[in-house]
Amino acid sequence: MNELVVAAVQMRSGVSPEANIAVMKDLVRDAASRGARYVQTPEMTGAVQRDRAGLQRILRPEGDDPVLNAASTLAGELGIYLHIGSTAIDAGGGMAANRAVVFGPDGSAMVRYDKIHMFDVDLDNGESWRESAVYRPGENARTVDLGGARLGLGICYDVRFPHLFRDLALAGADILTAPAAFTRQTGEAHWHVLQRARAIENGAFMISAAQGGVHEDGRETYGHSLIVNPWGRVIAEAEGDEPGVIVASLALDEVKAARAKIPNLKNARSFRIDNDTETARGAQVA
């Protein structure tokens, strides 16, 4: 496979999984009609719901989850790889998993990934988030073969942990992903630079579908879904935070070319940090 047409679906998910599924279906069908063989939806496709009791009411085990069941049917109907960027799944014990699932063209679930890094932060504008109070973090990174291109999975806050993406690239990933629901404040400051940095560091394509706009639960997300090439150039972007679809054709040979020009994956060396006080003081005086 030398070329792969891909799409990122930007959404503004509300609190109703049924309403979000209807929007997802329309946007995914739009992407497929434009030639996309791989389509990615954002983090929390099924519902953006910050109220814990409200989230608990809609949680289902994976086998009963309406978002994943709809995605399986849709992937098989359209004959595409459909990547649900994530949706909340009942993980037992009153906890949820922030889970991504990639479905194959036959509708089967090819790989599952639970978000590893929890967004536990306090922002300058007063926003405070504690994902670890609701979600059980994943423990395993995942890649999957898309019939000639290998995909590495991440979700949102994972993008701030470059070692995860480095390990995915070393495991053979040509395409890296971080579907997201970035807050507006952090998105305006860091979204583009983080996406481009992960692409450049690893000589890989980066595809990140995003949530955008003011949601029913009061949260505001940044939008600007992105597709970045291995040299760090943005080749497709959703302008603003409105729902929609972006499409790009990936020339997969660009991965090999970028890694040949700057072979940092090969050139990395192990090292240790010397915290010896006298050595540090001597160097400072010199």
Short mmCIF file of C-alpha atoms in Angstrom, two decimals:
data_model
loop_
_atom_site.label_atom_id
_atom_site.label_comp_id
_atom_site.label_asym_id
_atom_site.label_seq_id
_atom_site.Cartn_x
_atom_site.Cartn_y
_atom_site.Cartn_z
CA MET A 1 0.00 0.00 0.00
CA ASN A 2 1.54 3.31 -1.11
CA GLU A 3 -1.46 5.61 -0.67
CA LEU A 4 -4.16 5.63 1.99
CA VAL A 5 -7.07 8.06 1.97
CA VAL A 6 -7.97 8.95 5.55
CA ALA A 7 -10.51 11.16 7.29
CA ALA A 8 -10.94 12.75 10.71
CA VAL A 9 -14.47 13.44 11.92
CA GLN A 10 -14.97 16.50 14.13
CA MET A 11 -17.95 16.36 16.49
CA ARG A 12 -19.67 18.28 19.26
CA SER A 13 -20.98 15.33 21.24
CA GLY A 14 -23.75 15.95 23.74
CA VAL A 15 -25.00 13.82 26.62
CA SER A 16 -27.23 11.51 24.55
CA PRO A 17 -25.44 8.53 22.94
CA GLU A 18 -28.34 8.03 20.52
CA ALA A 19 -28.13 11.60 19.21
CA ASN A 20 -24.34 11.37 18.94
CA ILE A 21 -24.56 8.08 17.05
CA ALA A 22 -26.86 9.68 14.48
CA VAL A 23 -24.37 12.52 13.91
CA MET A 24 -21.45 10.09 13.78
CA LYS A 25 -23.15 7.97 11.12
CA ASP A 26 -23.82 10.97 8.89
CA LEU A 27 -20.26 12.27 9.16
CA VAL A 28 -18.64 8.86 8.67
CA ARG A 29 -20.78 8.22 5.59
CA ASP A 30 -19.73 11.63 4.28
CA ALA A 31 -16.06 10.72 4.79
CA ALA A 32 -16.48 7.37 3.04
CA SER A 33 -18.28 9.01 0.12
CA ARG A 34 -15.17 11.18 -0.33
CA GLY A 35 -12.97 8.12 -0.69
CA ALA A 36 -11.72 7.63 2.87
CA ARG A 37 -10.62 4.07 3.57
CA TYR A 38 -9.80 4.88 7.22
CA VAL A 39 -12.06 7.15 9.28
CA GLN A 40 -11.39 8.35 12.83
CA THR A 41 -13.87 9.90 15.27
CA PRO A 42 -12.89 11.97 18.35
CA GLU A 43 -12.43 11.10 21.99
CA MET A 44 -15.76 10.60 23.78
CA THR A 45 -17.71 10.08 20.56
CA GLY A 46 -20.57 8.50 22.52
CA ALA A 47 -21.10 11.27 25.05
CA VAL A 48 -19.35 14.29 26.52
CA GLN A 49 -20.76 14.14 30.03
CA ARG A 50 -18.92 15.60 33.02
CA ASP A 51 -21.65 14.68 35.53
CA ARG A 52 -20.62 11.36 37.07
CA ALA A 53 -24.14 10.20 37.85
CA GLY A 54 -25.23 11.05 34.32
CA LEU A 55 -22.28 9.12 32.88
CA GLN A 56 -23.02 6.10 35.05
CA ARG A 57 -26.58 5.97 33.71
CA ILE A 58 -25.38 5.52 30.13
CA LEU A 59 -22.39 3.23 30.75
CA ARG A 60 -22.60 -0.22 29.18
CA PRO A 61 -20.18 -3.15 28.88
CA GLU A 62 -18.44 -3.22 25.51
CA GLY A 63 -20.69 -5.92 24.07
CA ASP A 64 -23.80 -3.87 24.83
CA ASP A 65 -22.44 -0.44 24.00
CA PRO A 66 -24.61 1.24 21.33
CA VAL A 67 -21.77 3.36 19.91
CA LEU A 68 -19.51 0.39 19.28
CA ASN A 69 -22.34 -1.74 17.94
CA ALA A 70 -23.31 1.04 15.51
CA ALA A 71 -19.67 1.49 14.48
CA SER A 72 -19.27 -2.23 13.78
CA THR A 73 -22.31 -2.22 11.53
CA LEU A 74 -21.21 0.98 9.80
CA ALA A 75 -17.67 -0.25 9.12
CA GLY A 76 -19.03 -3.43 7.55
CA GLU A 77 -21.64 -1.54 5.52
CA LEU A 78 -19.09 0.93 4.12
CA GLY A 79 -16.16 -1.49 3.89
CA ILE A 80 -13.80 0.84 5.78
CA TYR A 81 -11.53 0.89 8.79
CA LEU A 82 -13.52 2.82 11.38
CA HIS A 83 -11.61 4.06 14.43
CA ILE A 84 -13.83 5.17 17.29
CA GLY A 85 -11.42 7.60 18.92
CA SER A 86 -12.92 6.68 22.26
CA THR A 87 -16.14 6.17 24.12
CA ALA A 88 -16.85 5.47 27.78
CA ILE A 89 -17.25 1.77 28.60
CA ASP A 90 -18.31 0.17 31.88
CA ALA A 91 -15.15 -1.19 33.48
CA GLY A 92 -16.85 -2.51 36.63
CA GLY A 93 -16.57 -1.38 40.22
CA GLY A 94 -18.19 1.95 39.45
CA MET A 95 -15.39 2.90 37.05
CA ALA A 96 -15.30 3.50 33.29
CA ALA A 97 -12.69 2.85 30.60
CA ASN A 98 -11.92 5.58 28.06
CA ARG A 99 -11.71 3.08 25.20
CA ALA A 100 -10.78 3.32 21.53
CA VAL A 101 -11.77 0.53 19.14
CA VAL A 102 -10.75 0.05 15.50
CA PHE A 103 -13.19 -1.90 13.34
CA GLY A 104 -12.18 -3.58 10.10
CA PRO A 105 -13.97 -3.50 6.75
CA ASP A 106 -15.84 -6.66 7.74
CA GLY A 107 -17.18 -4.98 10.87
CA SER A 108 -15.03 -6.93 13.32
CA ALA A 109 -13.21 -5.25 16.22
CA MET A 110 -9.51 -5.42 15.33
CA VAL A 111 -7.95 -3.74 18.37
CA ARG A 112 -8.94 -2.02 21.62
CA TYR A 113 -6.97 0.61 23.52
CA ASP A 114 -7.77 2.13 26.91
CA LYS A 115 -6.35 5.60 27.52
CA ILE A 116 -3.24 5.27 29.66
CA HIS A 117 -2.66 8.83 30.93
CA MET A 118 -5.38 10.43 33.05
CA PHE A 119 -6.11 14.15 32.67
CA ASP A 120 -5.74 15.24 36.31
CA VAL A 121 -5.06 18.98 36.07
CA ASP A 122 -5.92 22.41 37.49
CA LEU A 123 -5.95 25.14 34.83
CA ASP A 124 -5.47 28.89 35.20
CA ASN A 125 -9.07 29.67 34.26
CA GLY A 126 -10.42 27.66 37.19
CA GLU A 127 -11.11 24.45 35.29
CA SER A 128 -10.20 21.36 37.30
CA TRP A 129 -10.29 17.82 35.94
CA ARG A 130 -9.76 14.47 37.67
CA GLU A 131 -10.20 11.74 35.09
CA SER A 132 -8.67 9.22 37.48
CA ALA A 133 -11.72 9.58 39.74
CA VAL A 134 -13.97 8.21 36.99
CA TYR A 135 -11.79 6.29 34.53
CA ARG A 136 -9.56 3.28 35.05
CA PRO A 137 -6.31 3.87 33.14
CA GLY A 138 -5.11 1.41 30.54
CA GLU A 139 -1.85 -0.46 30.90
CA ASN A 140 -0.99 -1.53 27.34
CA ALA A 141 -0.09 0.40 24.20
CA ARG A 142 -1.54 -0.91 20.93
CA THR A 143 -0.83 -0.96 17.21
CA VAL A 144 -2.86 -2.50 14.40
CA ASP A 145 -2.23 -3.28 10.73
CA LEU A 146 -4.51 -1.51 8.24
CA GLY A 147 -3.60 -3.79 5.36
CA GLY A 148 -0.17 -2.30 4.68
CA ALA A 149 0.02 0.64 7.11
CA ARG A 150 0.50 0.19 10.84
CA LEU A 151 -1.53 2.42 13.16
CA GLY A 152 -0.48 3.39 16.70
CA LEU A 153 -3.21 4.36 19.16
CA GLY A 154 -3.25 7.20 21.68
CA ILE A 155 -6.04 9.34 23.14
CA CYS A 156 -5.99 13.08 23.92
CA TYR A 157 -3.79 13.70 27.02
CA ASP A 158 -1.54 10.84 25.88
CA VAL A 159 -0.11 13.26 23.30
CA ARG A 160 1.84 15.01 26.10
CA PHE A 161 3.85 11.83 26.74
CA PRO A 162 6.30 11.51 23.84
CA HIS A 163 7.76 8.21 25.01
CA LEU A 164 4.44 6.49 24.28
CA PHE A 165 4.49 7.63 20.67
CA ARG A 166 8.20 6.83 20.33
CA ASP A 167 7.53 3.27 21.46
CA LEU A 168 4.61 2.98 19.02
CA ALA A 169 6.89 4.16 16.19
CA LEU A 170 9.60 1.71 17.23
CA ALA A 171 6.93 -1.02 17.14
CA GLY A 172 6.39 -0.17 13.46
CA ALA A 173 3.64 2.47 13.47
CA ASP A 174 3.59 4.59 10.30
CA ILE A 175 0.52 6.52 11.50
CA LEU A 176 0.07 7.83 15.05
CA THR A 177 -3.22 9.01 16.54
CA ALA A 178 -4.49 11.15 19.41
CA PRO A 179 -8.25 11.71 18.98
CA ALA A 180 -9.18 14.29 21.56
CA ALA A 181 -11.52 16.49 23.51
CA PHE A 182 -8.92 19.19 24.23
CA THR A 183 -10.12 22.09 26.35
CA ARG A 184 -10.16 25.42 24.56
CA GLN A 185 -7.50 26.89 26.86
CA THR A 186 -5.01 24.05 26.38
CA GLY A 187 -5.90 23.69 22.70
CA GLU A 188 -5.17 27.33 21.90
CA ALA A 189 -1.81 27.03 23.65
CA HIS A 190 -0.57 23.58 22.71
CA TRP A 191 -2.71 21.58 20.25
CA HIS A 192 -0.87 22.30 17.01
CA VAL A 193 2.65 22.17 18.41
CA LEU A 194 2.07 18.86 20.20
CA GLN A 195 0.57 17.19 17.14
CA ARG A 196 3.35 18.41 14.87
CA ALA A 197 6.05 17.50 17.40
CA ARG A 198 4.85 13.88 17.70
CA ALA A 199 4.86 13.60 13.89
CA ILE A 200 8.34 15.13 13.52
CA GLU A 201 9.95 13.17 16.37
CA ASN A 202 8.80 9.87 14.93
CA GLY A 203 8.78 10.51 11.19
CA ALA A 204 5.14 9.43 11.15
CA PHE A 205 1.77 10.72 10.06
CA MET A 206 -0.39 12.06 12.89
CA ILE A 207 -4.19 11.94 12.72
CA SER A 208 -6.25 13.48 15.51
CA ALA A 209 -10.00 13.95 15.28
CA ALA A 210 -11.33 16.43 17.83
CA GLN A 211 -14.38 17.54 19.72
CA GLY A 212 -15.18 21.21 19.20
CA GLY A 213 -17.40 23.94 20.61
CA VAL A 214 -19.60 24.38 23.69
CA HIS A 215 -21.14 21.08 24.76
CA GLU A 216 -24.41 20.35 26.55
CA ASP A 217 -22.56 19.64 29.81
CA GLY A 218 -20.96 23.11 29.71
CA ARG A 219 -17.52 21.99 28.60
CA GLU A 220 -15.82 23.89 25.77
CA THR A 221 -13.43 22.08 23.44
CA TYR A 222 -11.00 23.40 20.87
CA GLY A 223 -11.75 21.57 17.63
CA HIS A 224 -9.16 22.00 14.84
CA SER A 225 -8.96 18.30 13.92
CA LEU A 226 -5.59 17.71 12.26
CA ILE A 227 -3.75 15.47 9.83
CA VAL A 228 0.03 16.05 9.85
CA ASN A 229 2.67 14.52 7.58
CA PRO A 230 5.97 12.98 8.80
CA TRP A 231 7.87 16.23 8.14
CA GLY A 232 5.50 18.08 10.47
CA ARG A 233 3.42 19.83 7.83
CA VAL A 234 -0.33 20.13 8.43
CA ILE A 235 -1.98 18.62 5.34
CA ALA A 236 -5.59 18.90 6.54
CA GLU A 237 -7.24 20.90 9.31
CA ALA A 238 -10.78 21.60 10.41
CA GLU A 239 -11.01 25.37 10.63
CA GLY A 240 -12.54 26.21 13.98
CA ASP A 241 -14.77 24.07 16.17
CA GLU A 242 -17.77 23.22 13.97
CA PRO A 243 -18.61 19.55 13.30
CA GLY A 244 -17.39 18.28 9.95
CA VAL A 245 -14.95 16.06 8.09
CA ILE A 246 -11.39 16.53 6.84
CA VAL A 247 -9.84 14.18 4.28
CA ALA A 248 -6.28 13.64 3.08
CA SER A 249 -4.39 11.13 0.95
CA LEU A 250 -1.34 9.81 2.79
CA ALA A 251 1.69 8.96 0.66
CA LEU A 252 3.07 6.26 2.94
CA ASP A 253 6.51 6.41 1.34
CA GLU A 254 6.92 9.74 3.14
CA VAL A 255 7.41 7.83 6.39
CA LYS A 256 10.44 5.95 5.07
CA ALA A 257 11.80 9.14 3.48
CA ALA A 258 11.50 11.20 6.66
CA ARG A 259 13.14 8.51 8.77
CA ALA A 260 15.98 8.19 6.25
CA LYS A 261 16.67 11.94 6.30
CA ILE A 262 16.67 12.19 10.11
CA PRO A 263 17.13 8.69 11.55
CA ASN A 264 16.58 9.68 15.18
CA LEU A 265 14.69 6.45 15.90
CA LYS A 266 17.93 4.60 15.09
CA ASN A 267 20.30 7.15 16.57
CA ALA A 268 18.80 7.24 20.07
CA ARG A 269 21.21 6.13 22.80
CA SER A 270 20.68 5.09 26.38
CA PHE A 271 22.16 7.35 29.06
CA ARG A 272 22.02 8.07 32.76
CA ILE A 273 21.53 11.33 34.63
CA ASP A 274 24.32 12.23 37.03
CA ASN A 275 22.96 14.13 40.01
CA ASP A 276 26.30 14.30 41.84
CA THR A 277 26.29 17.62 43.72
CA GLU A 278 30.03 18.26 43.52
CA THR A 279 30.16 17.60 39.77
CA ALA A 280 27.24 19.92 39.18
CA ARG A 281 28.77 22.67 41.33
CA GLY A 282 32.15 22.35 39.65
CA ALA A 283 30.64 22.62 36.20
CA GLN A 284 28.74 25.71 37.27
CA VAL A 285 31.87 27.43 38.61
CA ALA A 286 33.85 26.60 35.47
#
